[in-house]
mmCIF file of C-alpha atoms in Angstrom:
data_model
loop_
_atom_site.group_PDB
_atom_site.id
_atom_site.type_symbol
_atom_site.label_atom_id
_atom_site.label_comp_id
_atom_site.label_asym_id
_atom_site.label_seq_id
_atom_site.Cartn_x
_atom_site.Cartn_y
_atom_site.Cartn_z
ATOM 1 C CA UNK A 23 153.182 88.927 -95.126
ATOM 2 C CA UNK A 24 151.125 85.874 -94.506
ATOM 3 C CA UNK A 25 150.520 82.644 -96.257
ATOM 4 C CA UNK A 26 152.916 80.110 -97.573
ATOM 5 C CA UNK A 27 154.721 79.962 -100.918
ATOM 6 C CA UNK A 28 154.655 76.665 -103.088
ATOM 7 C CA UNK A 29 157.933 76.988 -104.750
ATOM 8 C CA UNK A 30 157.066 74.667 -107.546
ATOM 9 C CA UNK A 31 153.822 76.576 -108.293
ATOM 10 C CA UNK A 32 155.777 79.949 -108.149
ATOM 11 C CA UNK A 33 158.274 78.690 -110.535
ATOM 12 C CA UNK A 34 155.680 77.312 -112.939
ATOM 13 C CA UNK A 35 153.995 80.688 -112.821
ATOM 14 C CA UNK A 36 157.215 82.674 -113.415
ATOM 15 C CA UNK A 37 158.143 80.206 -116.303
ATOM 16 C CA UNK A 38 154.727 80.763 -117.952
ATOM 17 C CA UNK A 39 154.905 84.566 -117.589
ATOM 18 C CA UNK A 40 158.488 84.925 -118.702
ATOM 19 C CA UNK A 41 159.452 82.025 -120.776
ATOM 20 C CA UNK A 42 162.671 81.447 -118.688
ATOM 21 C CA UNK A 43 163.743 77.938 -117.694
ATOM 22 C CA UNK A 44 162.763 76.812 -114.201
ATOM 23 C CA UNK A 45 166.460 76.241 -113.306
ATOM 24 C CA UNK A 46 167.359 79.840 -114.163
ATOM 25 C CA UNK A 47 164.426 81.097 -112.324
ATOM 26 C CA UNK A 48 165.475 79.144 -109.140
ATOM 27 C CA UNK A 49 168.953 80.783 -109.578
ATOM 28 C CA UNK A 50 167.359 84.281 -109.584
ATOM 29 C CA UNK A 51 165.283 83.607 -106.826
ATOM 30 C CA UNK A 52 168.089 82.149 -104.646
ATOM 31 C CA UNK A 53 170.176 85.282 -105.084
ATOM 32 C CA UNK A 54 167.242 87.476 -104.577
ATOM 33 C CA UNK A 55 166.632 85.680 -101.176
ATOM 34 C CA UNK A 56 170.407 86.139 -100.226
ATOM 35 C CA UNK A 57 170.101 89.908 -101.157
ATOM 36 C CA UNK A 58 166.928 90.349 -99.007
ATOM 37 C CA UNK A 59 168.499 88.380 -96.102
ATOM 38 C CA UNK A 60 171.554 90.607 -96.011
ATOM 39 C CA UNK A 61 169.668 93.955 -96.319
ATOM 40 C CA UNK A 62 169.552 96.103 -93.299
ATOM 41 C CA UNK A 63 166.187 96.843 -91.584
ATOM 42 C CA UNK A 64 165.214 100.532 -91.030
ATOM 43 C CA UNK A 65 164.300 101.927 -87.541
ATOM 44 C CA UNK A 66 160.769 100.262 -87.888
ATOM 45 C CA UNK A 67 162.267 96.809 -88.592
ATOM 46 C CA UNK A 68 161.226 96.953 -92.289
ATOM 47 C CA UNK A 69 163.531 96.093 -95.169
ATOM 48 C CA UNK A 70 163.253 98.389 -98.141
ATOM 49 C CA UNK A 71 164.523 96.870 -101.293
ATOM 50 C CA UNK A 72 165.398 98.882 -104.306
ATOM 51 C CA UNK A 73 164.396 96.929 -107.441
ATOM 52 C CA UNK A 74 167.302 98.454 -109.534
ATOM 53 C CA UNK A 75 169.851 97.377 -106.784
ATOM 54 C CA UNK A 76 168.409 93.993 -106.574
ATOM 55 C CA UNK A 77 168.557 93.446 -110.339
ATOM 56 C CA UNK A 78 172.210 94.667 -110.310
ATOM 57 C CA UNK A 79 173.018 92.390 -107.499
ATOM 58 C CA UNK A 80 171.480 89.308 -109.231
ATOM 59 C CA UNK A 81 173.122 90.209 -112.553
ATOM 60 C CA UNK A 82 176.502 90.344 -110.737
ATOM 61 C CA UNK A 83 176.291 86.705 -109.675
ATOM 62 C CA UNK A 84 178.444 84.435 -111.973
ATOM 63 C CA UNK A 85 175.801 81.663 -112.195
ATOM 64 C CA UNK A 86 173.102 83.939 -113.497
ATOM 65 C CA UNK A 87 172.850 83.210 -117.348
ATOM 66 C CA UNK A 88 169.712 85.441 -117.977
ATOM 67 C CA UNK A 89 169.840 88.915 -119.497
ATOM 68 C CA UNK A 90 168.803 91.884 -117.451
ATOM 69 C CA UNK A 91 165.273 92.210 -119.018
ATOM 70 C CA UNK A 92 164.571 88.585 -118.223
ATOM 71 C CA UNK A 93 165.922 88.904 -114.651
ATOM 72 C CA UNK A 94 163.530 92.010 -114.141
ATOM 73 C CA UNK A 95 160.701 90.085 -115.716
ATOM 74 C CA UNK A 96 161.385 87.107 -113.308
ATOM 75 C CA UNK A 97 161.327 89.361 -110.307
ATOM 76 C CA UNK A 98 158.226 91.225 -111.513
ATOM 77 C CA UNK A 99 156.455 87.950 -112.009
ATOM 78 C CA UNK A 100 157.381 86.678 -108.747
ATOM 79 C CA UNK A 101 155.890 89.963 -107.090
ATOM 80 C CA UNK A 102 152.640 89.509 -109.170
ATOM 81 C CA UNK A 103 152.297 85.931 -107.863
ATOM 82 C CA UNK A 104 152.910 87.031 -104.258
ATOM 83 C CA UNK A 105 150.434 89.861 -104.481
ATOM 84 C CA UNK A 106 147.889 87.439 -106.144
ATOM 85 C CA UNK A 107 148.324 85.149 -103.167
ATOM 86 C CA UNK A 108 148.099 87.893 -100.696
ATOM 87 C CA UNK A 109 151.540 87.195 -99.466
ATOM 88 C CA UNK A 110 153.140 90.568 -100.550
ATOM 89 C CA UNK A 111 151.990 94.137 -100.891
ATOM 90 C CA UNK A 112 153.669 96.465 -103.497
ATOM 91 C CA UNK A 113 154.301 99.797 -101.724
ATOM 92 C CA UNK A 114 155.594 101.759 -104.792
#
């Protein structure tokens, strides 16, 4: 990954794409970051994230007030933003 992320711009982009409230988006992104930070790297030093497991993890957090479909939409919109900015590559 390269580039930097403007959190405010990211949250505004996701809000426009999903209709979710910015504070709810920040909660989802916070839990996503925790999940990624605790994931184990493979022998190549890469972390592979299963999107279903990630959604399940985020949904299990008590402060997440969004439904599962909206959480998935938030994460998908985040990935779209990151790919548009050249920060992430979707390897699916």
